[in-house]
């Protein structure tokens, strides 16, 4: 009878490239979630309109429908470049909103438009990021890598509201937009 510990199968490493991309994606998702919740809170507090809040959510979700037909086209390009370009597009709306907020000229419709632009960028970026996972890890590590890739958005969904609401209440819309852009 052996007293040695059971041998566990060796887990293939995920690799530095995957971990760097995964960490960046996770932080970006948390920032985007914070921004989305913070903007929603701000829109409702500023307008006192449930209709505008719902319209904003619908318009952002509609960006996924607008971006969906681009999938086959996006697959023809380098995923890294698509992800970078889509992240730049996603940052454009919040960056303009931040400039308007700092200058004191921010209006609710600006936030609706900024949210749509960010939603479009995120809708293009997410499938490119998911499709890049097999390129970043060995086939033996693909299951773990895909699991971690699903964890990032889940963390953003949980952490975003917890952090965004107090930030907006304490420091205003600029705080969550800055966190998102960083």
N, CA and C atoms as an extended XYZ file, in Angstrom:
546
Properties=species:S:1:pos:R:3:atomname:S:1:resname:S:1:resid:I:1 pbc="F F F"
N         0.829       -1.175        0.000 N   UNK     1
C         0.000        0.000        0.000 CA  UNK     1
C         0.881        1.248        0.000 C   UNK     1
N         0.622        2.122       -0.905 N   UNK     2
C         1.456        3.304       -1.064 CA  UNK     2
C         0.937        4.428       -0.185 C   UNK     2
N         1.843        5.163        0.392 N   UNK     3
C         1.462        6.301        1.232 CA  UNK     3
C         1.672        7.624        0.526 C   UNK     3
N         2.080        7.556       -0.719 N   UNK     4
C         2.322        8.811       -1.429 CA  UNK     4
C         0.992        9.433       -1.864 C   UNK     4
N         1.039       10.730       -2.070 N   UNK     5
C        -0.151       11.481       -2.489 CA  UNK     5
C        -0.534       11.093       -3.906 C   UNK     5
N        -1.825       11.158       -4.214 N   UNK     6
C        -2.240       10.841       -5.578 CA  UNK     6
C        -1.617       11.823       -6.570 C   UNK     6
N        -1.283       11.300       -7.707 N   UNK     7
C        -0.665       12.127       -8.739 CA  UNK     7
C        -1.769       12.830       -9.520 C   UNK     7
N        -1.668       14.147       -9.588 N   UNK     8
C        -2.653       14.901      -10.373 CA  UNK     8
C        -2.090       15.113      -11.767 C   UNK     8
N        -2.952       15.085      -12.739 N   UNK     9
C        -2.456       15.302      -14.096 CA  UNK     9
C        -1.862       16.697      -14.216 C   UNK     9
N        -0.837       16.798      -15.009 N   UNK    10
C        -0.175       18.083      -15.214 CA  UNK    10
C        -1.098       19.018      -15.999 C   UNK    10
N        -1.247       20.212      -15.487 N   UNK    11
C        -2.062       21.207      -16.183 CA  UNK    11
C        -1.152       22.041      -17.059 C   UNK    11
N        -1.435       22.080      -18.343 N   UNK    12
C        -0.591       22.882      -19.218 CA  UNK    12
C        -0.708       24.363      -18.868 C   UNK    12
N         0.383       25.074      -18.964 N   UNK    13
C         0.344       26.503      -18.618 CA  UNK    13
C        -0.497       27.290      -19.624 C   UNK    13
N        -1.101       28.338      -19.118 N   UNK    14
C        -1.899       29.204      -19.975 CA  UNK    14
C        -1.017       30.134      -20.809 C   UNK    14
N         0.123       30.462      -20.307 N   UNK    15
C         1.048       31.310      -21.048 CA  UNK    15
C         0.888       32.781      -20.726 C   UNK    15
N         2.001       33.469      -20.816 N   UNK    16
C         2.038       34.895      -20.476 CA  UNK    16
C         1.141       35.728      -21.387 C   UNK    16
N         1.164       35.438      -22.700 N   UNK    17
C         0.350       36.236      -23.635 CA  UNK    17
C        -1.129       36.155      -23.287 C   UNK    17
N        -1.615       34.940      -23.022 N   UNK    18
C        -3.024       34.799      -22.661 CA  UNK    18
C        -3.322       35.536      -21.365 C   UNK    18
N        -2.471       35.353      -20.354 N   UNK    19
C        -2.735       35.978      -19.050 CA  UNK    19
C        -2.738       37.498      -19.137 C   UNK    19
N        -1.860       38.059      -19.953 N   UNK    20
C        -1.831       39.515      -20.128 CA  UNK    20
C        -3.115       39.986      -20.816 C   UNK    20
N        -3.501       39.303      -21.884 N   UNK    21
C        -4.734       39.673      -22.594 CA  UNK    21
C        -5.931       39.476      -21.675 C   UNK    21
N        -5.978       38.356      -20.968 N   UNK    22
C        -7.098       38.068      -20.075 CA  UNK    22
C        -7.207       39.120      -18.971 C   UNK    22
N        -6.087       39.482      -18.356 N   UNK    23
C        -6.116       40.492      -17.288 CA  UNK    23
C        -6.592       41.833      -17.839 C   UNK    23
N        -6.091       42.216      -19.010 N   UNK    24
C        -6.527       43.469      -19.627 CA  UNK    24
C        -8.007       43.449      -19.966 C   UNK    24
N        -8.481       42.340      -20.525 N   UNK    25
C        -9.898       42.206      -20.862 CA  UNK    25
C       -10.766       42.258      -19.608 C   UNK    25
N       -10.316       41.587      -18.554 N   UNK    26
C       -11.087       41.577      -17.313 CA  UNK    26
C       -11.184       42.978      -16.729 C   UNK    26
N       -10.066       43.679      -16.661 N   UNK    27
C       -10.083       45.055      -16.136 CA  UNK    27
C       -10.930       45.967      -17.025 C   UNK    27
N       -10.830       45.780      -18.331 N   UNK    28
C       -11.625       46.587      -19.249 CA  UNK    28
C       -13.116       46.317      -19.062 C   UNK    28
N       -13.468       45.059      -18.873 N   UNK    29
C       -14.870       44.702      -18.665 CA  UNK    29
C       -15.397       45.301      -17.367 C   UNK    29
N       -14.578       45.268      -16.328 N   UNK    30
C       -14.983       45.877      -15.055 CA  UNK    30
C       -15.197       47.380      -15.256 C   UNK    30
N       -14.273       48.041      -15.947 N   UNK    31
C       -14.411       49.475      -16.211 CA  UNK    31
C       -15.634       49.789      -17.050 C   UNK    31
N       -15.875       48.988      -18.085 N   UNK    32
C       -17.054       49.215      -18.934 CA  UNK    32
C       -18.343       48.998      -18.161 C   UNK    32
N       -18.351       47.986      -17.319 N   UNK    33
C       -19.542       47.733      -16.501 CA  UNK    33
C       -19.776       48.877      -15.519 C   UNK    33
N       -18.705       49.348      -14.904 N   UNK    34
C       -18.825       50.484      -13.988 CA  UNK    34
C       -19.360       51.711      -14.723 C   UNK    34
N       -18.832       51.956      -15.897 N   UNK    35
C       -19.261       53.112      -16.673 CA  UNK    35
C       -20.726       52.983      -17.066 C   UNK    35
N       -21.123       51.807      -17.523 N   UNK    36
C       -22.519       51.608      -17.934 CA  UNK    36
C       -23.473       51.826      -16.772 C   UNK    36
N       -23.154       51.272      -15.615 N   UNK    37
C       -24.007       51.442      -14.435 CA  UNK    37
C       -23.975       52.893      -13.971 C   UNK    37
N       -22.784       53.465      -13.931 N   UNK    38
C       -22.656       54.860      -13.489 CA  UNK    38
C       -23.410       55.818      -14.389 C   UNK    38
N       -23.321       55.613      -15.691 N   UNK    39
C       -24.048       56.464      -16.632 CA  UNK    39
C       -25.552       56.274      -16.456 C   UNK    39
N       -25.973       55.028      -16.268 N   UNK    40
C       -27.408       54.769      -16.063 CA  UNK    40
C       -27.916       55.479      -14.808 C   UNK    40
N       -27.154       55.392      -13.734 N   UNK    41
C       -27.542       56.072      -12.490 CA  UNK    41
C       -27.603       57.574      -12.718 C   UNK    41
N       -26.594       58.111      -13.385 N   UNK    42
C       -26.551       59.543      -13.653 CA  UNK    42
C       -27.741       59.988      -14.517 C   UNK    42
N       -28.016       59.220      -15.583 N   UNK    43
C       -29.129       59.570      -16.473 CA  UNK    43
C       -30.439       59.599      -15.694 C   UNK    43
N       -30.643       58.601      -14.856 N   UNK    44
C       -31.891       58.564      -14.099 CA  UNK    44
C       -31.960       59.702      -13.078 C   UNK    44
N       -30.857       59.946      -12.372 N   UNK    45
C       -30.859       61.018      -11.370 CA  UNK    45
C       -31.023       62.392      -12.023 C   UNK    45
N       -30.416       62.567      -13.191 N   UNK    46
C       -30.479       63.860      -13.863 CA  UNK    46
C       -31.827       64.089      -14.527 C   UNK    46
N       -32.382       63.052      -15.134 N   UNK    47
C       -33.609       63.224      -15.915 CA  UNK    47
C       -34.875       62.812      -15.165 C   UNK    47
N       -34.719       62.007      -14.138 N   UNK    48
C       -35.871       61.431      -13.424 CA  UNK    48
C       -36.803       60.703      -14.389 C   UNK    48
N       -36.226       60.133      -15.438 N   UNK    49
C       -37.030       59.486      -16.473 CA  UNK    49
C       -36.656       58.018      -16.603 C   UNK    49
N       -37.596       57.170      -16.230 N   UNK    50
C       -37.395       55.740      -16.437 CA  UNK    50
C       -37.371       55.422      -17.933 C   UNK    50
N       -38.119       56.198      -18.714 N   UNK    51
C       -38.125       55.983      -20.161 CA  UNK    51
C       -36.725       56.181      -20.746 C   UNK    51
N       -36.055       57.275      -20.379 N   UNK    52
C       -34.702       57.525      -20.894 CA  UNK    52
C       -33.734       56.440      -20.444 C   UNK    52
N       -33.873       55.998      -19.213 N   UNK    53
C       -33.019       54.925      -18.705 CA  UNK    53
C       -33.233       53.651      -19.530 C   UNK    53
N       -34.480       53.301      -19.777 N   UNK    54
C       -34.779       52.128      -20.588 CA  UNK    54
C       -34.332       52.288      -22.025 C   UNK    54
N       -34.524       53.486      -22.580 N   UNK    55
C       -34.102       53.754      -23.954 CA  UNK    55
C       -32.598       53.612      -24.095 C   UNK    55
N       -31.869       54.088      -23.097 N   UNK    56
C       -30.420       53.960      -23.152 CA  UNK    56
C       -30.019       52.483      -23.162 C   UNK    56
N       -30.615       51.700      -22.291 N   UNK    57
C       -30.310       50.271      -22.261 CA  UNK    57
C       -30.627       49.594      -23.584 C   UNK    57
N       -31.756       49.955      -24.168 N   UNK    58
C       -32.156       49.366      -25.448 CA  UNK    58
C       -31.207       49.787      -26.573 C   UNK    58
N       -30.808       51.056      -26.579 N   UNK    59
C       -29.910       51.532      -27.627 CA  UNK    59
C       -28.536       50.870      -27.538 C   UNK    59
N       -28.045       50.682      -26.329 N   UNK    60
C       -26.750       50.015      -26.155 CA  UNK    60
C       -26.858       48.558      -26.601 C   UNK    60
N       -27.929       47.883      -26.201 N   UNK    61
C       -28.126       46.489      -26.605 CA  UNK    61
C       -28.286       46.378      -28.122 C   UNK    61
N       -28.923       47.371      -28.731 N   UNK    62
C       -29.109       47.359      -30.181 CA  UNK    62
C       -27.782       47.397      -30.929 C   UNK    62
N       -26.749       47.905      -30.303 N   UNK    63
C       -25.440       47.951      -30.953 CA  UNK    63
C       -24.899       46.546      -31.214 C   UNK    63
N       -25.281       45.587      -30.388 N   UNK    64
C       -24.894       44.195      -30.651 CA  UNK    64
C       -25.568       43.694      -31.922 C   UNK    64
N       -26.809       44.111      -32.139 N   UNK    65
C       -27.507       43.724      -33.367 CA  UNK    65
C       -26.882       44.395      -34.588 C   UNK    65
N       -26.474       45.647      -34.426 N   UNK    66
C       -25.843       46.371      -35.526 CA  UNK    66
C       -24.490       45.738      -35.868 C   UNK    66
N       -23.745       45.330      -34.848 N   UNK    67
C       -22.408       44.771      -35.064 CA  UNK    67
C       -22.436       43.321      -35.529 C   UNK    67
N       -23.517       42.597      -35.262 N   UNK    68
C       -23.578       41.159      -35.575 CA  UNK    68
C       -23.262       40.828      -37.038 C   UNK    68
N       -23.799       41.550      -38.006 N   UNK    69
C       -23.478       41.203      -39.401 CA  UNK    69
C       -22.010       41.421      -39.769 C   UNK    69
N       -21.286       42.161      -38.936 N   UNK    70
C       -19.871       42.412      -39.216 CA  UNK    70
C       -18.985       41.226      -38.850 C   UNK    70
N       -19.528       40.245      -38.128 N   UNK    71
C       -18.738       39.102      -37.661 CA  UNK    71
C       -17.907       38.433      -38.732 C   UNK    71
N       -18.500       38.013      -39.847 N   UNK    72
C       -17.689       37.363      -40.884 CA  UNK    72
C       -16.602       38.278      -41.456 C   UNK    72
N       -16.895       39.558      -41.547 N   UNK    73
C       -15.899       40.508      -42.039 CA  UNK    73
C       -14.759       40.658      -41.033 C   UNK    73
N       -15.120       40.753      -39.759 N   UNK    74
C       -14.125       40.906      -38.700 CA  UNK    74
C       -13.188       39.707      -38.661 C   UNK    74
N       -13.718       38.521      -38.917 N   UNK    75
C       -12.903       37.304      -38.889 CA  UNK    75
C       -11.815       37.288      -39.953 C   UNK    75
N       -11.925       38.134      -40.941 N   UNK    76
C       -10.903       38.186      -42.000 CA  UNK    76
C        -9.671       38.986      -41.587 C   UNK    76
N        -9.777       39.708      -40.491 N   UNK    77
C        -8.678       40.573      -40.053 CA  UNK    77
C        -7.976       39.987      -38.834 C   UNK    77
N        -6.799       40.484      -38.588 N   UNK    78
C        -6.031       40.101      -37.414 CA  UNK    78
C        -6.823       40.453      -36.154 C   UNK    78
N        -7.064       39.463      -35.306 N   UNK    79
C        -7.915       39.679      -34.128 CA  UNK    79
C        -7.330       40.718      -33.177 C   UNK    79
N        -6.034       40.734      -33.053 N   UNK    80
C        -5.391       41.713      -32.168 CA  UNK    80
C        -5.707       43.132      -32.635 C   UNK    80
N        -5.592       43.358      -33.927 N   UNK    81
C        -5.868       44.692      -34.468 CA  UNK    81
C        -7.343       45.050      -34.349 C   UNK    81
N        -8.210       44.065      -34.557 N   UNK    82
C        -9.647       44.306      -34.404 CA  UNK    82
C        -9.955       44.682      -32.961 C   UNK    82
N        -9.351       43.955      -32.016 N   UNK    83
C        -9.592       44.249      -30.598 CA  UNK    83
C        -9.115       45.649      -30.239 C   UNK    83
N        -7.955       46.027      -30.716 N   UNK    84
C        -7.415       47.362      -30.423 CA  UNK    84
C        -8.294       48.437      -31.049 C   UNK    84
N        -8.669       48.257      -32.314 N   UNK    85
C        -9.519       49.247      -32.983 CA  UNK    85
C       -10.886       49.353      -32.298 C   UNK    85
N       -11.457       48.207      -31.940 N   UNK    86
C       -12.765       48.221      -31.281 CA  UNK    86
C       -12.678       48.873      -29.907 C   UNK    86
N       -11.588       48.625      -29.179 N   UNK    87
C       -11.401       49.287      -27.880 CA  UNK    87
C       -11.269       50.794      -28.051 C   UNK    87
N       -10.605       51.222      -29.108 N   UNK    88
C       -10.493       52.668      -29.371 CA  UNK    88
C       -11.860       53.270      -29.669 C   UNK    88
N       -12.670       52.564      -30.457 N   UNK    89
C       -14.030       53.040      -30.734 CA  UNK    89
C       -14.830       53.085      -29.439 C   UNK    89
N       -14.725       52.017      -28.644 N   UNK    90
C       -15.468       51.956      -27.375 CA  UNK    90
C       -15.060       53.084      -26.431 C   UNK    90
N       -13.808       53.513      -26.494 N   UNK    91
C       -13.331       54.590      -25.617 CA  UNK    91
C       -13.720       55.971      -26.133 C   UNK    91
N       -14.038       56.079      -27.401 N   UNK    92
C       -14.348       57.383      -27.994 CA  UNK    92
C       -15.561       58.047      -27.335 C   UNK    92
N       -16.644       57.299      -27.175 N   UNK    93
C       -17.856       57.865      -26.565 CA  UNK    93
C       -17.618       58.372      -25.157 C   UNK    93
N       -17.082       57.529      -24.269 N   UNK    94
C       -16.801       58.013      -22.910 CA  UNK    94
C       -15.795       59.168      -22.861 C   UNK    94
N       -14.815       59.169      -23.763 N   UNK    95
C       -13.829       60.254      -23.764 CA  UNK    95
C       -14.499       61.593      -24.103 C   UNK    95
N       -15.370       61.589      -25.101 N   UNK    96
C       -16.090       62.815      -25.464 CA  UNK    96
C       -17.023       63.222      -24.324 C   UNK    96
N       -17.705       62.247      -23.732 N   UNK    97
C       -18.603       62.549      -22.600 CA  UNK    97
C       -17.822       63.163      -21.444 C   UNK    97
N       -16.633       62.647      -21.186 N   UNK    98
C       -15.807       63.197      -20.107 CA  UNK    98
C       -15.422       64.644      -20.404 C   UNK    98
N       -15.016       64.917      -21.633 N   UNK    99
C       -14.667       66.294      -22.002 CA  UNK    99
C       -15.871       67.223      -21.841 C   UNK    99
N       -17.041       66.760      -22.250 N   UNK   100
C       -18.249       67.571      -22.096 CA  UNK   100
C       -18.598       67.769      -20.624 C   UNK   100
N       -18.418       66.733      -19.821 N   UNK   101
C       -18.724       66.833      -18.387 CA  UNK   101
C       -17.781       67.815      -17.701 C   UNK   101
N       -16.507       67.713      -18.014 N   UNK   102
C       -15.514       68.600      -17.393 CA  UNK   102
C       -15.750       70.050      -17.809 C   UNK   102
N       -16.214       70.248      -19.047 N   UNK   103
C       -16.471       71.613      -19.519 CA  UNK   103
C       -17.842       72.134      -19.074 C   UNK   103
N       -18.623       71.285      -18.389 N   UNK   104
C       -19.924       71.709      -17.895 CA  UNK   104
C       -21.018       71.711      -18.942 C   UNK   104
N       -20.793       71.055      -20.083 N   UNK   105
C       -21.782       71.073      -21.165 CA  UNK   105
C       -22.429       69.711      -21.408 C   UNK   105
N       -22.250       68.779      -20.490 N   UNK   106
C       -22.783       67.428      -20.668 CA  UNK   106
C       -24.296       67.411      -20.507 C   UNK   106
N       -24.965       66.797      -21.461 N   UNK   107
C       -26.409       66.613      -21.401 CA  UNK   107
C       -26.715       65.128      -21.519 C   UNK   107
N       -27.919       64.753      -21.137 N   UNK   108
C       -28.297       63.340      -21.146 CA  UNK   108
C       -28.156       62.738      -22.538 C   UNK   108
N       -28.533       63.459      -23.570 N   UNK   109
C       -28.445       62.887      -24.916 CA  UNK   109
C       -27.004       62.598      -25.305 C   UNK   109
N       -26.050       63.369      -24.760 N   UNK   110
C       -24.639       63.076      -25.007 CA  UNK   110
C       -24.284       61.696      -24.450 C   UNK   110
N       -24.807       61.410      -23.261 N   UNK   111
C       -24.525       60.117      -22.634 CA  UNK   111
C       -25.183       58.972      -23.389 C   UNK   111
N       -26.368       59.209      -23.940 N   UNK   112
C       -27.013       58.179      -24.754 CA  UNK   112
C       -26.154       57.857      -25.975 C   UNK   112
N       -25.683       58.895      -26.637 N   UNK   113
C       -24.840       58.699      -27.820 CA  UNK   113
C       -23.499       58.054      -27.438 C   UNK   113
N       -22.902       58.527      -26.361 N   UNK   114
C       -21.626       57.961      -25.908 CA  UNK   114
C       -21.782       56.484      -25.549 C   UNK   114
N       -22.893       56.150      -24.925 N   UNK   115
C       -23.143       54.751      -24.556 CA  UNK   115
C       -23.335       53.882      -25.791 C   UNK   115
N       -23.985       54.423      -26.809 N   UNK   116
C       -24.157       53.668      -28.055 CA  UNK   116
C       -22.811       53.413      -28.727 C   UNK   116
N       -21.967       54.424      -28.768 N   UNK   117
C       -20.645       54.264      -29.391 CA  UNK   117
C       -19.836       53.224      -28.621 C   UNK   117
N       -19.828       53.330      -27.300 N   UNK   118
C       -19.109       52.345      -26.477 CA  UNK   118
C       -19.697       50.955      -26.662 C   UNK   118
N       -21.025       50.873      -26.724 N   UNK   119
C       -21.678       49.582      -26.923 CA  UNK   119
C       -21.310       48.947      -28.249 C   UNK   119
N       -21.204       49.760      -29.292 N   UNK   120
C       -20.803       49.235      -30.605 CA  UNK   120
C       -19.370       48.708      -30.553 C   UNK   120
N       -18.472       49.500      -29.986 N   UNK   121
C       -17.078       49.050      -29.872 CA  UNK   121
C       -16.967       47.764      -29.081 C   UNK   121
N       -17.689       47.686      -27.971 N   UNK   122
C       -17.660       46.475      -27.155 CA  UNK   122
C       -18.273       45.289      -27.896 C   UNK   122
N       -19.316       45.539      -28.695 N   UNK   123
C       -19.965       44.465      -29.448 CA  UNK   123
C       -19.054       43.908      -30.536 C   UNK   123
N       -18.173       44.711      -31.066 N   UNK   124
C       -17.199       44.241      -32.052 CA  UNK   124
C       -16.028       43.561      -31.353 C   UNK   124
N       -15.615       44.123      -30.244 N   UNK   125
C       -14.431       43.635      -29.557 CA  UNK   125
C       -14.633       42.274      -28.899 C   UNK   125
N       -15.784       42.037      -28.286 N   UNK   126
C       -16.007       40.809      -27.520 CA  UNK   126
C       -15.848       39.536      -28.355 C   UNK   126
N       -16.468       39.434      -29.537 N   UNK   127
C       -16.259       38.205      -30.304 CA  UNK   127
C       -14.829       38.044      -30.809 C   UNK   127
N       -14.175       39.158      -31.111 N   UNK   128
C       -12.776       39.077      -31.536 CA  UNK   128
C       -11.910       38.556      -30.393 C   UNK   128
N       -12.188       39.017      -29.183 N   UNK   129
C       -11.439       38.542      -28.015 CA  UNK   129
C       -11.688       37.062      -27.778 C   UNK   129
N       -12.944       36.649      -27.873 N   UNK   130
C       -13.264       35.231      -27.668 CA  UNK   130
C       -12.602       34.364      -28.735 C   UNK   130
N       -12.591       34.830      -29.965 N   UNK   131
C       -11.986       34.062      -31.053 CA  UNK   131
C       -10.466       34.026      -30.957 C   UNK   131
N        -9.875       34.940      -30.211 N   UNK   132
C        -8.416       34.962      -30.097 CA  UNK   132
C        -7.885       33.950      -29.083 C   UNK   132
N        -8.737       33.467      -28.202 N   UNK   133
C        -8.277       32.552      -27.140 CA  UNK   133
C        -7.553       31.336      -27.704 C   UNK   133
N        -8.085       30.636      -28.713 N   UNK   134
C        -7.358       29.469      -29.233 CA  UNK   134
C        -5.999       29.808      -29.841 C   UNK   134
N        -5.821       31.051      -30.241 N   UNK   135
C        -4.535       31.471      -30.793 CA  UNK   135
C        -3.509       31.759      -29.697 C   UNK   135
N        -3.990       31.942      -28.470 N   UNK   136
C        -3.105       32.349      -27.379 CA  UNK   136
C        -2.674       31.198      -26.469 C   UNK   136
N        -3.375       30.063      -26.526 N   UNK   137
C        -3.048       28.943      -25.628 CA  UNK   137
C        -2.960       27.648      -26.421 C   UNK   137
N        -2.278       26.682      -25.824 N   UNK   138
C        -2.242       25.340      -26.405 CA  UNK   138
C        -3.621       24.709      -26.293 C   UNK   138
N        -3.896       23.772      -27.176 N   UNK   139
C        -5.201       23.104      -27.190 CA  UNK   139
C        -5.515       22.455      -25.842 C   UNK   139
N        -4.505       21.944      -25.153 N   UNK   140
C        -4.727       21.282      -23.864 CA  UNK   140
C        -5.179       22.263      -22.778 C   UNK   140
N        -4.867       23.537      -22.939 N   UNK   141
C        -5.232       24.550      -21.938 CA  UNK   141
C        -6.475       25.337      -22.349 C   UNK   141
N        -7.073       24.987      -23.481 N   UNK   142
C        -8.184       25.775      -24.020 CA  UNK   142
C        -9.396       25.815      -23.086 C   UNK   142
N        -9.727       24.709      -22.448 N   UNK   143
C       -10.871       24.684      -21.538 CA  UNK   143
C       -10.700       25.647      -20.381 C   UNK   143
N        -9.538       25.618      -19.756 N   UNK   144
C        -9.272       26.551      -18.650 CA  UNK   144
C        -9.256       27.984      -19.130 C   UNK   144
N        -8.659       28.229      -20.280 N   UNK   145
C        -8.584       29.586      -20.816 CA  UNK   145
C        -9.978       30.120      -21.124 C   UNK   145
N       -10.814       29.286      -21.732 N   UNK   146
C       -12.179       29.725      -22.009 CA  UNK   146
C       -12.952       29.980      -20.720 C   UNK   146
N       -12.720       29.151      -19.710 N   UNK   147
C       -13.372       29.373      -18.414 CA  UNK   147
C       -12.968       30.705      -17.806 C   UNK   147
N       -11.671       30.999      -17.840 N   UNK   148
C       -11.210       32.290      -17.320 CA  UNK   148
C       -11.766       33.447      -18.146 C   UNK   148
N       -11.875       33.254      -19.449 N   UNK   149
C       -12.409       34.310      -20.311 CA  UNK   149
C       -13.863       34.628      -19.972 C   UNK   149
N       -14.604       33.644      -19.511 N   UNK   150
C       -15.981       33.876      -19.090 CA  UNK   150
C       -16.052       34.524      -17.709 C   UNK   150
N       -15.022       34.307      -16.908 N   UNK   151
C       -14.985       34.869      -15.563 CA  UNK   151
C       -14.885       36.397      -15.582 C   UNK   151
N       -14.124       36.946      -16.512 N   UNK   152
C       -13.927       38.398      -16.577 CA  UNK   152
C       -15.228       39.182      -16.659 C   UNK   152
N       -16.087       38.884      -17.650 N   UNK   153
C       -17.363       39.606      -17.715 CA  UNK   153
C       -18.236       39.379      -16.481 C   UNK   153
N       -18.177       38.178      -15.916 N   UNK   154
C       -18.976       37.915      -14.715 CA  UNK   154
C       -18.515       38.786      -13.554 C   UNK   154
N       -17.210       38.941      -13.415 N   UNK   155
C       -16.675       39.807      -12.358 CA  UNK   155
C       -17.111       41.243      -12.603 C   UNK   155
N       -17.078       41.677      -13.875 N   UNK   156
C       -17.516       43.034      -14.208 CA  UNK   156
C       -18.967       43.277      -13.858 C   UNK   156
N       -19.812       42.280      -14.088 N   UNK   157
C       -21.237       42.410      -13.779 CA  UNK   157
C       -21.463       42.557      -12.280 C   UNK   157
N       -20.633       41.895      -11.485 N   UNK   158
C       -20.780       41.962      -10.025 CA  UNK   158
C       -20.120       43.222       -9.464 C   UNK   158
N       -18.894       43.494       -9.893 N   UNK   159
C       -18.122       44.598       -9.321 CA  UNK   159
C       -18.617       45.962       -9.828 C   UNK   159
N       -19.031       46.037      -11.086 N   UNK   160
C       -19.447       47.308      -11.678 CA  UNK   160
C       -20.460       48.078      -10.854 C   UNK   160
N       -21.612       47.477      -10.552 N   UNK   161
C       -22.614       48.223       -9.778 CA  UNK   161
C       -22.160       48.563       -8.361 C   UNK   161
N       -21.403       47.652       -7.747 N   UNK   162
C       -20.951       47.874       -6.368 CA  UNK   162
C       -20.054       49.101       -6.281 C   UNK   162
N       -19.215       49.295       -7.291 N   UNK   163
C       -18.251       50.396       -7.264 CA  UNK   163
C       -18.811       51.657       -7.927 C   UNK   163
N       -19.569       51.492       -9.002 N   UNK   164
C       -20.015       52.651       -9.784 CA  UNK   164
C       -20.985       53.554       -9.045 C   UNK   164
N       -21.952       52.963       -8.385 N   UNK   165
C       -22.980       53.783       -7.747 CA  UNK   165
C       -22.400       54.723       -6.696 C   UNK   165
N       -21.559       54.243       -5.773 N   UNK   166
C       -20.970       55.192       -4.827 CA  UNK   166
C       -20.048       56.223       -5.498 C   UNK   166
N       -19.346       55.813       -6.576 N   UNK   167
C       -18.494       56.780       -7.276 CA  UNK   167
C       -19.317       57.921       -7.852 C   UNK   167
N       -20.431       57.599       -8.500 N   UNK   168
C       -21.290       58.645       -9.074 CA  UNK   168
C       -21.866       59.515       -7.965 C   UNK   168
N       -22.317       58.876       -6.894 N   UNK   169
C       -22.915       59.642       -5.789 CA  UNK   169
C       -21.901       60.578       -5.146 C   UNK   169
N       -20.662       60.138       -5.025 N   UNK   170
C       -19.650       60.934       -4.319 CA  UNK   170
C       -18.932       61.935       -5.223 C   UNK   170
N       -18.517       61.477       -6.438 N   UNK   171
C       -17.673       62.320       -7.284 CA  UNK   171
C       -18.267       62.650       -8.640 C   UNK   171
N       -19.438       62.148       -8.937 N   UNK   172
C       -20.088       62.493      -10.200 CA  UNK   172
C       -19.745       61.539      -11.330 C   UNK   172
N       -20.338       61.808      -12.453 N   UNK   173
C       -20.199       60.948      -13.630 CA  UNK   173
C       -18.758       60.895      -14.123 C   UNK   173
N       -18.022       61.974      -13.902 N   UNK   174
C       -16.638       62.005      -14.375 CA  UNK   174
C       -15.809       60.883      -13.760 C   UNK   174
N       -16.053       60.538      -12.525 N   UNK   175
C       -15.259       59.511      -11.832 CA  UNK   175
C       -15.373       58.154      -12.520 C   UNK   175
N       -16.590       57.723      -12.825 N   UNK   176
C       -16.728       56.403      -13.452 CA  UNK   176
C       -16.224       56.408      -14.891 C   UNK   176
N       -16.366       57.519      -15.573 N   UNK   177
C       -15.876       57.579      -16.946 CA  UNK   177
C       -14.344       57.549      -16.951 C   UNK   177
N       -13.724       58.227      -16.022 N   UNK   178
C       -12.262       58.178      -15.928 CA  UNK   178
C       -11.792       56.750      -15.622 C   UNK   178
N       -12.460       56.087      -14.686 N   UNK   179
C       -12.091       54.701      -14.360 CA  UNK   179
C       -12.238       53.824      -15.599 C   UNK   179
N       -13.309       53.995      -16.346 N   UNK   180
C       -13.520       53.207      -17.556 CA  UNK   180
C       -12.412       53.467      -18.564 C   UNK   180
N       -12.067       54.717      -18.775 N   UNK   181
C       -11.042       55.042      -19.759 CA  UNK   181
C        -9.667       54.545      -19.343 C   UNK   181
N        -9.392       54.564      -18.060 N   UNK   182
C        -8.096       54.064      -17.579 CA  UNK   182
C        -8.018       52.580      -17.819 C   UNK   182
